mmCIF file of C-alpha atoms and ligand atoms in Angstrom:
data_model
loop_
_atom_site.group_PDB
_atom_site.id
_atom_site.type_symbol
_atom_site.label_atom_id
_atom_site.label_comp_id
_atom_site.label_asym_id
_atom_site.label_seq_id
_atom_site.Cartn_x
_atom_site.Cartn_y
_atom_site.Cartn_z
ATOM 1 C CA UNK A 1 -3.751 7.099 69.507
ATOM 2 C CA UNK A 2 -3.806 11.089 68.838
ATOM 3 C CA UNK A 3 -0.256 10.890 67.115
ATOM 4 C CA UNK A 4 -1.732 8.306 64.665
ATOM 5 C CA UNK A 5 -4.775 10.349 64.025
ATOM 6 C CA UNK A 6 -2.664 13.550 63.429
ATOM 7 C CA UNK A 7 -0.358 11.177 60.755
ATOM 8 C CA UNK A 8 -3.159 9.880 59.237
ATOM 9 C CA UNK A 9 -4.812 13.299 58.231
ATOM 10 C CA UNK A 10 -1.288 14.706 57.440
ATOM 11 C CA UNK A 11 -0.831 11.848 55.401
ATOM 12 C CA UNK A 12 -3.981 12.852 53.355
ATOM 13 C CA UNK A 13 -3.530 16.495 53.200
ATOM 14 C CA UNK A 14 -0.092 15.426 51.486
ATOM 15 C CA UNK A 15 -1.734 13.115 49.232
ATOM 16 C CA UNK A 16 -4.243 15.299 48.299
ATOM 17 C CA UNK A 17 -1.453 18.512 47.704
ATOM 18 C CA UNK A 18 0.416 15.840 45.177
ATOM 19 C CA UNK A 19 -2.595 14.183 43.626
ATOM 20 C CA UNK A 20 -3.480 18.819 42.677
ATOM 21 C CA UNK A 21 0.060 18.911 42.083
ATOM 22 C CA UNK A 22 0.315 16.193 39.222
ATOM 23 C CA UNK A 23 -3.402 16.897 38.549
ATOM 24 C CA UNK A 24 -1.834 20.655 37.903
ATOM 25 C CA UNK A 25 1.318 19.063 35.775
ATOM 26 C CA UNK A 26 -0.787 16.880 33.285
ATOM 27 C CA UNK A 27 -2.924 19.583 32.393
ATOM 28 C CA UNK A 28 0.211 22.057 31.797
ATOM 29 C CA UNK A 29 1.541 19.156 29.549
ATOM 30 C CA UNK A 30 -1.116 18.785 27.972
ATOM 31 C CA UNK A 31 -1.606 22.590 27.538
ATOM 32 C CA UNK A 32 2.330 22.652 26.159
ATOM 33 C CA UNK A 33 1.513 20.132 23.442
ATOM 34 C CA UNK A 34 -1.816 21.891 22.389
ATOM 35 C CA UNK A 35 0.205 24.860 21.464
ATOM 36 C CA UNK A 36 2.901 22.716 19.842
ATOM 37 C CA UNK A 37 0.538 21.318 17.584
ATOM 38 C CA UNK A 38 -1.589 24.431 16.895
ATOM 39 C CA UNK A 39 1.687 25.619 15.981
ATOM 40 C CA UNK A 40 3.309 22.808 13.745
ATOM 41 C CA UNK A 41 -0.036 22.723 11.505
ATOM 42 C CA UNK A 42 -0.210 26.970 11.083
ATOM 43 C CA UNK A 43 3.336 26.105 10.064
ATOM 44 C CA UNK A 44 2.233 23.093 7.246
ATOM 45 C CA UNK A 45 -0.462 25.838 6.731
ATOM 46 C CA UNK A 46 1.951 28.126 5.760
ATOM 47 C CA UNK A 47 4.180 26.322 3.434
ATOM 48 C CA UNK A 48 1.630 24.948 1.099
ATOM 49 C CA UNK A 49 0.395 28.692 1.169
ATOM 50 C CA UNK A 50 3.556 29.768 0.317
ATOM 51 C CA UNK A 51 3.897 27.783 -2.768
ATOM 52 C CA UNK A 52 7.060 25.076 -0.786
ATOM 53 C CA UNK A 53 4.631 22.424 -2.172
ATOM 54 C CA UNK A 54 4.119 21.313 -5.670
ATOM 55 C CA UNK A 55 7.189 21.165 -7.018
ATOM 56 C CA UNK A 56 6.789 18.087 -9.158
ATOM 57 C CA UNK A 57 6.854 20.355 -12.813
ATOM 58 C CA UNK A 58 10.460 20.730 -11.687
ATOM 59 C CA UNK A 59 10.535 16.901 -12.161
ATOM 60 C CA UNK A 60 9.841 16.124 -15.870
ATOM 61 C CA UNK A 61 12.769 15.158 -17.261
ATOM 62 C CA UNK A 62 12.089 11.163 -18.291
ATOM 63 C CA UNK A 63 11.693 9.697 -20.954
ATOM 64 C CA UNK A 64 7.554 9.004 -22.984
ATOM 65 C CA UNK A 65 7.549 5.767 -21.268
ATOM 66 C CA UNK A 66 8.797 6.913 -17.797
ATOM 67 C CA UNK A 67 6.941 9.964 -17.669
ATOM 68 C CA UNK A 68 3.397 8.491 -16.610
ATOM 69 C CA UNK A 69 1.899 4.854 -14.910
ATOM 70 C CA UNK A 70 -1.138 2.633 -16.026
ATOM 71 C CA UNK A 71 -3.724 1.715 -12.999
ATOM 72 C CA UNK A 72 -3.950 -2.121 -12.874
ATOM 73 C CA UNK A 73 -6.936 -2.446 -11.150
ATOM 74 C CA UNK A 74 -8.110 -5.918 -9.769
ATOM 75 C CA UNK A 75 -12.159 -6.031 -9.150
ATOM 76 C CA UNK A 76 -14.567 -8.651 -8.524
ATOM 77 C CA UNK A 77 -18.645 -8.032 -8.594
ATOM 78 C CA UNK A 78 -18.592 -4.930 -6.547
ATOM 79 C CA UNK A 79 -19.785 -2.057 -9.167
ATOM 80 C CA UNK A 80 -20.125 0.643 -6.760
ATOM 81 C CA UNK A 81 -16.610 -0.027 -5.521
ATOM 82 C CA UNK A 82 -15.018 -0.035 -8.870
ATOM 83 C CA UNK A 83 -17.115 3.355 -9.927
ATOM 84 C CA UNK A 84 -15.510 5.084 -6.914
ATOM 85 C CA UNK A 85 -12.100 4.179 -7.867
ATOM 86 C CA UNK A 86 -11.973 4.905 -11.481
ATOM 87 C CA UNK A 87 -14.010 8.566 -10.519
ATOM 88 C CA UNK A 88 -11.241 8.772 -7.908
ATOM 89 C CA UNK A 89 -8.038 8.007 -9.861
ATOM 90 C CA UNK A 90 -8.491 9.169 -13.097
ATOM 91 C CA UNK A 91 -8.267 12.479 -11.957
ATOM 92 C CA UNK A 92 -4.184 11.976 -10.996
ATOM 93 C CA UNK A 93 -2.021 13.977 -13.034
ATOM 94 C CA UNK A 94 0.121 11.680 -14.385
ATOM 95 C CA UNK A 95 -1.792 8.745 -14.951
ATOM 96 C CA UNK A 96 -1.876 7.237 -18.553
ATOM 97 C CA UNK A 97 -4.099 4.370 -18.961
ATOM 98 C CA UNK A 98 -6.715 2.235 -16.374
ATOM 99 C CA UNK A 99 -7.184 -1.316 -16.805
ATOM 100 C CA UNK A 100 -9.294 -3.329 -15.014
ATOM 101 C CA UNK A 101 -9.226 -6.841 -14.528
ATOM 102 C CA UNK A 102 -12.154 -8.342 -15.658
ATOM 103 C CA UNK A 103 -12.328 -12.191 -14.494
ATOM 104 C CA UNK A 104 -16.313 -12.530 -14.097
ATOM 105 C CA UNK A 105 -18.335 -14.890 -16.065
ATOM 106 C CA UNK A 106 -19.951 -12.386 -17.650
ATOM 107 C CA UNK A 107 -18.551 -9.631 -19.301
ATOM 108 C CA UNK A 108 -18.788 -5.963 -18.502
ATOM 109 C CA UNK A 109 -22.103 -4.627 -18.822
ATOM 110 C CA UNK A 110 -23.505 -1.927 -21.644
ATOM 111 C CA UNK A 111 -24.099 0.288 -18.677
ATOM 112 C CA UNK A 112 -21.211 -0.178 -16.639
ATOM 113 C CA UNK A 113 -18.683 0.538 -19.594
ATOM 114 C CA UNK A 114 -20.560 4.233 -20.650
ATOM 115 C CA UNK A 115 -20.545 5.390 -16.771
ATOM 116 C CA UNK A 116 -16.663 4.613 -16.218
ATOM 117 C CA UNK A 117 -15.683 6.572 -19.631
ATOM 118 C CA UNK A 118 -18.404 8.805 -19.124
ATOM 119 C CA UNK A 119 -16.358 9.323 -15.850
ATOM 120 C CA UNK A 120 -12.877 9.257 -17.269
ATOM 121 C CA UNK A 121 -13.721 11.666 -20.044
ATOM 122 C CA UNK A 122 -15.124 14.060 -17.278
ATOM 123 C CA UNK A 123 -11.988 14.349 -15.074
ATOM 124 C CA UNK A 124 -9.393 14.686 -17.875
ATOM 125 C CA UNK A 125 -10.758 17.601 -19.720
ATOM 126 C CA UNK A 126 -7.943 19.440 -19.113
ATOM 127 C CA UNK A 127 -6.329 18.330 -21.782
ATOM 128 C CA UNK A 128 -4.676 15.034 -20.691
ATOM 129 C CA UNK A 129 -5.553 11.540 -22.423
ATOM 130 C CA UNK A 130 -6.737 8.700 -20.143
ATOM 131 C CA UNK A 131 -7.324 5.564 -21.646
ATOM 132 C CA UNK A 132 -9.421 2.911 -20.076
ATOM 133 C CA UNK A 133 -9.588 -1.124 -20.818
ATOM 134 C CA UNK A 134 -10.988 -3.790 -19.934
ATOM 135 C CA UNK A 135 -8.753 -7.077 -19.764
ATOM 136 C CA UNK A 136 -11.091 -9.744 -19.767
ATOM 137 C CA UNK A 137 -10.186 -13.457 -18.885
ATOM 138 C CA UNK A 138 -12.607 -16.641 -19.146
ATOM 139 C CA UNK A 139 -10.733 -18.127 -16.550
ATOM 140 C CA UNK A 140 -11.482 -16.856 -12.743
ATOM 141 C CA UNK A 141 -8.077 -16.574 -10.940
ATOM 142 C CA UNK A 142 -5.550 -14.560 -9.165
ATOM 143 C CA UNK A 143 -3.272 -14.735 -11.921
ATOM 144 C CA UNK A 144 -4.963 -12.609 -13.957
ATOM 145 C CA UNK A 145 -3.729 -9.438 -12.601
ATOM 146 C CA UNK A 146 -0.548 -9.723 -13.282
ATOM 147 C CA UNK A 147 -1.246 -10.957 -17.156
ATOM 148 C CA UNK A 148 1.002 -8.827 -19.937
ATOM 149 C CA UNK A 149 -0.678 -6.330 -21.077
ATOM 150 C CA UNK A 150 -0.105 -5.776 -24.932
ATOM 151 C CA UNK A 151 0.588 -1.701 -25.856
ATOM 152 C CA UNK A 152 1.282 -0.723 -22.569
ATOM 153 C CA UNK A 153 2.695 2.571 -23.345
ATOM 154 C CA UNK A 154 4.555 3.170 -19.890
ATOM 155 C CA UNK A 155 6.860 1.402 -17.891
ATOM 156 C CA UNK A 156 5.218 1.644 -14.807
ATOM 157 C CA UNK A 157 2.544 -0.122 -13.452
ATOM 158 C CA UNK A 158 0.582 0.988 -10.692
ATOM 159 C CA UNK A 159 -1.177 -2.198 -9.210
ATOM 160 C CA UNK A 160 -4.255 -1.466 -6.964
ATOM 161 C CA UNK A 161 -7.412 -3.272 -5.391
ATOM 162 C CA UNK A 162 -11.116 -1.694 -5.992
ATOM 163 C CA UNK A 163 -11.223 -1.201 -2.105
ATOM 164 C CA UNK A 164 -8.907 0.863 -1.284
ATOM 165 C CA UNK A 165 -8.476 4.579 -2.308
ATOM 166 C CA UNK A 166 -4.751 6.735 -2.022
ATOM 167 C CA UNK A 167 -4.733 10.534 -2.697
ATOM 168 C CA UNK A 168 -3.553 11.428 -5.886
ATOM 169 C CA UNK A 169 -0.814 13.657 -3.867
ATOM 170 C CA UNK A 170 0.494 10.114 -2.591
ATOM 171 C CA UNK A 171 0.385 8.138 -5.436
ATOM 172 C CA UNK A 172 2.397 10.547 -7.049
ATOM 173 C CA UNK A 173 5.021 10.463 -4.804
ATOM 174 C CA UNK A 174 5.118 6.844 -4.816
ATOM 175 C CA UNK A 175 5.370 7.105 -8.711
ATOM 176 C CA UNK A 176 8.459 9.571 -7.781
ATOM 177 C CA UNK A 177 10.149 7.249 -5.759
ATOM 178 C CA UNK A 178 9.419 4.524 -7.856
ATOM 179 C CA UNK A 179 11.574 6.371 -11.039
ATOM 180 C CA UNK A 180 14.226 6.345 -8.472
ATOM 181 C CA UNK A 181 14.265 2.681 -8.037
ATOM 182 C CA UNK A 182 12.736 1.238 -11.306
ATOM 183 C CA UNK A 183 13.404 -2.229 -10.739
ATOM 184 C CA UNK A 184 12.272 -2.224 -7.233
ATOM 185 C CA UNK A 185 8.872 -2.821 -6.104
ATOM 186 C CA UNK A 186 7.346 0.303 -4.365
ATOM 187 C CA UNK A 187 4.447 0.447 -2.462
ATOM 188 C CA UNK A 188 1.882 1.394 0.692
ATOM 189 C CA UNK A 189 1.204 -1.672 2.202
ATOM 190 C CA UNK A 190 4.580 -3.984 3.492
ATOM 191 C CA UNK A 191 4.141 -7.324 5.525
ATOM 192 C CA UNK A 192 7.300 -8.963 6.790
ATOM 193 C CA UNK A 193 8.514 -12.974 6.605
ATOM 194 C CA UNK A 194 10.101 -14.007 10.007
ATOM 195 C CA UNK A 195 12.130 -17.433 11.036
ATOM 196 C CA UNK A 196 9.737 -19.500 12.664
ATOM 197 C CA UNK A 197 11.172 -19.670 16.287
ATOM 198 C CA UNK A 198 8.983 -23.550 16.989
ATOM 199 C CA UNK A 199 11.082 -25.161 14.254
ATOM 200 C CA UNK A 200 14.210 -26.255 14.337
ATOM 201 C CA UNK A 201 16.492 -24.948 11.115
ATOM 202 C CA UNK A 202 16.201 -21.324 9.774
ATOM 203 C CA UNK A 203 13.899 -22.662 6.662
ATOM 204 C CA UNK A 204 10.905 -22.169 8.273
ATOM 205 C CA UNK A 205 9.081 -19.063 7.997
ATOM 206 C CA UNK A 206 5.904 -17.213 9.603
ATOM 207 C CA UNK A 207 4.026 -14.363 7.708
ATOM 208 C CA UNK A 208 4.280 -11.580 9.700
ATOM 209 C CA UNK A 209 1.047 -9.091 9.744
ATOM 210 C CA UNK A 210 0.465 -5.614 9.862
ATOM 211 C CA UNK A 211 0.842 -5.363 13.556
ATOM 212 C CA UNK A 212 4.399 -7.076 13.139
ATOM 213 C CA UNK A 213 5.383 -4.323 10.871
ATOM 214 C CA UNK A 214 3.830 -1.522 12.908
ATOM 215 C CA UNK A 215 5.900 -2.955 16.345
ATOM 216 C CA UNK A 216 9.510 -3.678 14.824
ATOM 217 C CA UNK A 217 9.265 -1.366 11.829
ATOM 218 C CA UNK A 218 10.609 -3.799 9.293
ATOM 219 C CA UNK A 219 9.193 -5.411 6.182
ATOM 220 C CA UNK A 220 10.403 -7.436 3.120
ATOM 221 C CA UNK A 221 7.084 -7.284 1.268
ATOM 222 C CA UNK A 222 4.957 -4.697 -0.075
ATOM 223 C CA UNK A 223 1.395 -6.306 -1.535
ATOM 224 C CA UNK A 224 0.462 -5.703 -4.970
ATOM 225 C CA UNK A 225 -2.978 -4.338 -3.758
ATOM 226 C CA UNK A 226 -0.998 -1.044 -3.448
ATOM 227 C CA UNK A 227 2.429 -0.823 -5.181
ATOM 228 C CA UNK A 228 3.945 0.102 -8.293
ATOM 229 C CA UNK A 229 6.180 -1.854 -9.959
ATOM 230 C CA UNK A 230 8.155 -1.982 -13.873
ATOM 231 C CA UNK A 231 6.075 -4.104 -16.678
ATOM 232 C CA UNK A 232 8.696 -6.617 -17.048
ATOM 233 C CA UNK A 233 7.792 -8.280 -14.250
ATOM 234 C CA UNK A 234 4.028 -9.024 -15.237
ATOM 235 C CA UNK A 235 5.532 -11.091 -18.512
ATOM 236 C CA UNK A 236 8.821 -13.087 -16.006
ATOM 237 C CA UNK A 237 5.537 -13.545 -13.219
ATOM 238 C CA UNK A 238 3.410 -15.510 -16.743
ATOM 239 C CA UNK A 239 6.562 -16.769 -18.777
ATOM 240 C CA UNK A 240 9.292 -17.292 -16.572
ATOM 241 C CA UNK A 241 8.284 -18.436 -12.543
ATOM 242 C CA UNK A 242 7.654 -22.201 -12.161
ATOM 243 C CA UNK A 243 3.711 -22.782 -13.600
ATOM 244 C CA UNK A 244 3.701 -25.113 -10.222
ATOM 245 C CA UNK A 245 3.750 -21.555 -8.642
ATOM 246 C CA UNK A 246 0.711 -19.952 -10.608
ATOM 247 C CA UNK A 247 -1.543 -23.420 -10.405
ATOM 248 C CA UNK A 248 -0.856 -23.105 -6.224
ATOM 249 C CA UNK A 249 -2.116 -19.553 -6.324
ATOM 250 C CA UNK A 250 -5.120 -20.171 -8.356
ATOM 251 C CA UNK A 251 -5.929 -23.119 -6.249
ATOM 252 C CA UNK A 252 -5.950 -21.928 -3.078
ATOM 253 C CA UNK A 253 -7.415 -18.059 -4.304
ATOM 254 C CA UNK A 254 -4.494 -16.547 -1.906
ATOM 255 C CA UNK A 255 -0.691 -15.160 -2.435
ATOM 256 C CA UNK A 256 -0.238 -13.718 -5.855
ATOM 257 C CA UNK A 257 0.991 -11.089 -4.036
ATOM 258 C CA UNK A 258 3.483 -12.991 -1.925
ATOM 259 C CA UNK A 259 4.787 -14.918 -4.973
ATOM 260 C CA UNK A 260 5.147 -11.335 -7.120
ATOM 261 C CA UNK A 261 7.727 -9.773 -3.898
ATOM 262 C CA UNK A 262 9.447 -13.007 -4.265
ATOM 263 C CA UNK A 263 9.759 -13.127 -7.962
ATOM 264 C CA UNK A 264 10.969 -9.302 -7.911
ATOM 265 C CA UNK A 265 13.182 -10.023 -4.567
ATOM 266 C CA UNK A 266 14.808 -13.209 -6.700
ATOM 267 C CA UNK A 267 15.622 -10.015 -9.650
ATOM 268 C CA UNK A 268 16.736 -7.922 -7.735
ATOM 269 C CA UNK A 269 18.380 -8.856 -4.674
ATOM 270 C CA UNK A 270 17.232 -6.116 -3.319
ATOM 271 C CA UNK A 271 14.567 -5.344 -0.944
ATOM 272 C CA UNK A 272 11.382 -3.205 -1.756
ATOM 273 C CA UNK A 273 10.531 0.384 -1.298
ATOM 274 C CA UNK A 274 7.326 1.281 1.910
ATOM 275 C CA UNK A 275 5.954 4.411 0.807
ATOM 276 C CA UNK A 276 4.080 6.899 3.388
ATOM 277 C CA UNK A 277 0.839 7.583 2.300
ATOM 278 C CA UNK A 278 -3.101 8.355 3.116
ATOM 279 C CA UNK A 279 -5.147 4.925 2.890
ATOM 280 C CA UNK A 280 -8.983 5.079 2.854
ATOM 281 C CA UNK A 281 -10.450 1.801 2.865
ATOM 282 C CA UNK A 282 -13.813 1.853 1.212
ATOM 283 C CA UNK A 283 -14.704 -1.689 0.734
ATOM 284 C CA UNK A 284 -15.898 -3.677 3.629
ATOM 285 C CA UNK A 285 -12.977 -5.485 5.313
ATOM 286 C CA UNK A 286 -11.442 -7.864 3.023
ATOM 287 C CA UNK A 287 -10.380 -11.394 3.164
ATOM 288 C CA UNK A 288 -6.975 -10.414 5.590
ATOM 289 C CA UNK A 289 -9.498 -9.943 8.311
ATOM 290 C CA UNK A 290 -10.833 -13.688 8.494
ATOM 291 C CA UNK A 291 -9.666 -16.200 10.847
ATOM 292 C CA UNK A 292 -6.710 -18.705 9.368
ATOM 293 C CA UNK A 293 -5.392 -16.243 6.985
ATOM 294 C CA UNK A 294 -1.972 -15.682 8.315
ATOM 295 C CA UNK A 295 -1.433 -19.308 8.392
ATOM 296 C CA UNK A 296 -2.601 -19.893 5.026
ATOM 297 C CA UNK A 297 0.210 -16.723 4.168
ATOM 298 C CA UNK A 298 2.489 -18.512 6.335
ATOM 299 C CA UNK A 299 1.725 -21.645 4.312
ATOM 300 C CA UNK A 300 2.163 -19.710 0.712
ATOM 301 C CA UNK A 301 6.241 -18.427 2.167
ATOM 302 C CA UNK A 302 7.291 -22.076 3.236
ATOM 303 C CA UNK A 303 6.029 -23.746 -0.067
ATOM 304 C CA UNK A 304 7.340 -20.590 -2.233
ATOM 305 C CA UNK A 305 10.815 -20.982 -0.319
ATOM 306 C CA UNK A 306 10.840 -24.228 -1.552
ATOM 307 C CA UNK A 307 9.998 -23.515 -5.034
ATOM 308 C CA UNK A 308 12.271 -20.899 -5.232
ATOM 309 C CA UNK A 309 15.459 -22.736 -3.694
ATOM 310 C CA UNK A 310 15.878 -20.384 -1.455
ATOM 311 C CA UNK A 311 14.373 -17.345 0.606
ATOM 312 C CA UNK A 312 14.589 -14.341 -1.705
ATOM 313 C CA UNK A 313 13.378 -12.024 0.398
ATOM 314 C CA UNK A 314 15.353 -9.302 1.912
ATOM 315 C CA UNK A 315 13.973 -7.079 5.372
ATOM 316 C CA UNK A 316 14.550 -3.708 5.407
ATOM 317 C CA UNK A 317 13.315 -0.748 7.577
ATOM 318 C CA UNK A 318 13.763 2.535 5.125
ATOM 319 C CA UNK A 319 10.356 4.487 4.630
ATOM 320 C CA UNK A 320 10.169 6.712 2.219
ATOM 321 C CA UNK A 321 8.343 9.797 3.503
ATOM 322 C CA UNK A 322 7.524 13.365 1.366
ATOM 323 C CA UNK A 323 10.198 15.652 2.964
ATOM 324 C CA UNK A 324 7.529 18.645 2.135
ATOM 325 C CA UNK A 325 5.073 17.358 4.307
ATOM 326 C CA UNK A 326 7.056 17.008 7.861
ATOM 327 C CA UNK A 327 8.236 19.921 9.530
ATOM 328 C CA UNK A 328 10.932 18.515 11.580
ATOM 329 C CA UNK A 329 13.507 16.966 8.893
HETATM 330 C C1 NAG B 1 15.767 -16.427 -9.473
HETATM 331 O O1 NAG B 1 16.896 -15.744 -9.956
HETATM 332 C C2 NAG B 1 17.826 -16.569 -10.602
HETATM 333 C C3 NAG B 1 19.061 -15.737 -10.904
HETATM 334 O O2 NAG B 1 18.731 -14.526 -11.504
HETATM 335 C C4 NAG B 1 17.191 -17.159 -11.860
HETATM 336 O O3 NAG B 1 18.098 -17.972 -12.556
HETATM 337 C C5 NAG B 1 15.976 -17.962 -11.444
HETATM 338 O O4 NAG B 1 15.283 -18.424 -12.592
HETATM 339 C C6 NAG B 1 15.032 -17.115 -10.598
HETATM 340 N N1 NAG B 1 13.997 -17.969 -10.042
HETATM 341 C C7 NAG B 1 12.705 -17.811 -10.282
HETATM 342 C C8 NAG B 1 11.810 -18.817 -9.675
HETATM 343 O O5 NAG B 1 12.260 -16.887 -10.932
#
């Protein structure tokens, strides 16, 4: 009875020594990594202080054509959005032109056309010449963003939604590594194609997600919301893919992007380029967010595949990451 008693309470004064003890250790640890970090972002601090940033002057050596990128910006009745953009982007150093894809019934109002040069004129007074279009279509469909574009006086084109904004520090980089790869498709956003484990042959596929990509760390696709890629491929996407291909897309209002990594993946044989960068999402969440749209993605690969004759796409895991802006290399 006593002996029992006496365990008991030793028992607790033990557990209660170890509970302080690792009570004691976390907030060392903790302690340890508040210093680490203070430290790492003095050090960041320092380096852009010291000038280690910014060397992109060191960089011009291409070509009229290569030197800069044309926005191709896809919008649909959200004014505020597209205002944002255009007030956001034009301000990038080496951007050339902005065109926006104009699919509405109506065209582009008086108003709306003065504020967005109004607002490109503003932000390129130092010296540099923006130019800003609008490509309108009568007909209303997903197509029309990837539409030739006559006079296009670079070779790259940087493809991006209304919705979502990148730093011009990122885009940049993005441009860099695109010159590096030119026929490769280079972006911020990649998704991933996996075998479908249910079915029985290796022909079936399932779109994989963001989360897919975020727990394995490999992708085959980067989406044309946010990537840049070379001109050719907006005239072999209109002249040369199966028409079947564009009258599925404008059908269902879903996978232009899909179909544009696997016309580039069918080019190349190669797979494309995910690019580190800042994303701020300023629309409200878009259509990726609704219920039954991985299936109808899923549904877009397997019928693609087919089209195609076979599955173009190639997984990867590289990143490309600015080597100025990690510390550890
Ligand atoms: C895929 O690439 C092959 C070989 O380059 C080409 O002949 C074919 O037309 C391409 N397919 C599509 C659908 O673009």
């Amino acid at each position: 009875m006593r002996g029992s008693s006496w365990n008991r309470r030793t028992v607790q004064r033990l557990r209660q020594a170890l509970i302080s003890t690792v009570g004691s250790m976390k907030i060392k640890l903790l302690l340890c990594c508040c210093i680490g970090f203070t430290l790492i972002a003095l050090a960041s601090r320092a380096s852009d202080f010291m000038g280690w940033t910014n060397h992109t002057a060191a960089l011009e050596r291409f070509s009229d054509s290569r030197k800069g990128y044309s926005i191709v910006m896809n919008t649909w009745k959200r004014y505020d959005l597209l205002k944002q953009s255009i007030s956001h982007y034009s301000r990038c150093p080496r951007l050339d032109s902005i065109h926006i894809v104009w699919s509405e019934p109506s065209p582009p109002s008086d108003s709306l056309r003065k504020f967005l040069y109004h607002i490109v004129q503003l932000n390129t007074r130092d010296g540099r010449q923006v130019e800003l279009k609008f490509d309108i279509n009568t007909e209303d469909s997903l197509n029309n963003r990837f539409k030739e574009i006559k006079d296009l006086r670079t070779d790259a084109i940087f493809s991006i939604d209304d919705d979502v904004i990148f730093p011009c520090p990122s885009v940049e980089f993005a441009f860099d590594v695109w010159q590096s790869a030119s026929d490769t498709m280079v972006g911020f956003v990649p998704r991933m194609h996996w075998v479908d484990p249910t079915k029985g042959d290796k022909n079936h596929y399932i779109y994989g997600g963001w989360w897919s990509v975020w727990w394995t760390g490999t992708y085959s696709m980067v989406l044309s919301k946010a990537a840049f890629f070379h001109k050719k491929y907006l005239s072999l996407y209109t002249n040369e893919m199966p028409a079947s291909i564009r009258e599925f897309i404008t059908k269902n209002r879903n996978c232009e992007d899909i179909a544009m990594s696997f016309l580039v993946a069918n080019a190349t044989g190669a797979p494309p380029i995910w690019v580190k960068g800042k994303i701020f999402e300023i629309g409200s969440t878009g259509i990726s967010s609704l219920g039954g749209h991985s299936e109808k993605r899923t549904h877009c690969i397997d019928r693609f595949v087919a089209e195609f004759g076979r599955m173009p796409l190639e997984p990867t895991a590289v990143k490309a990451v600015d080597s100025r802006n990690i510390w550890f290399w």
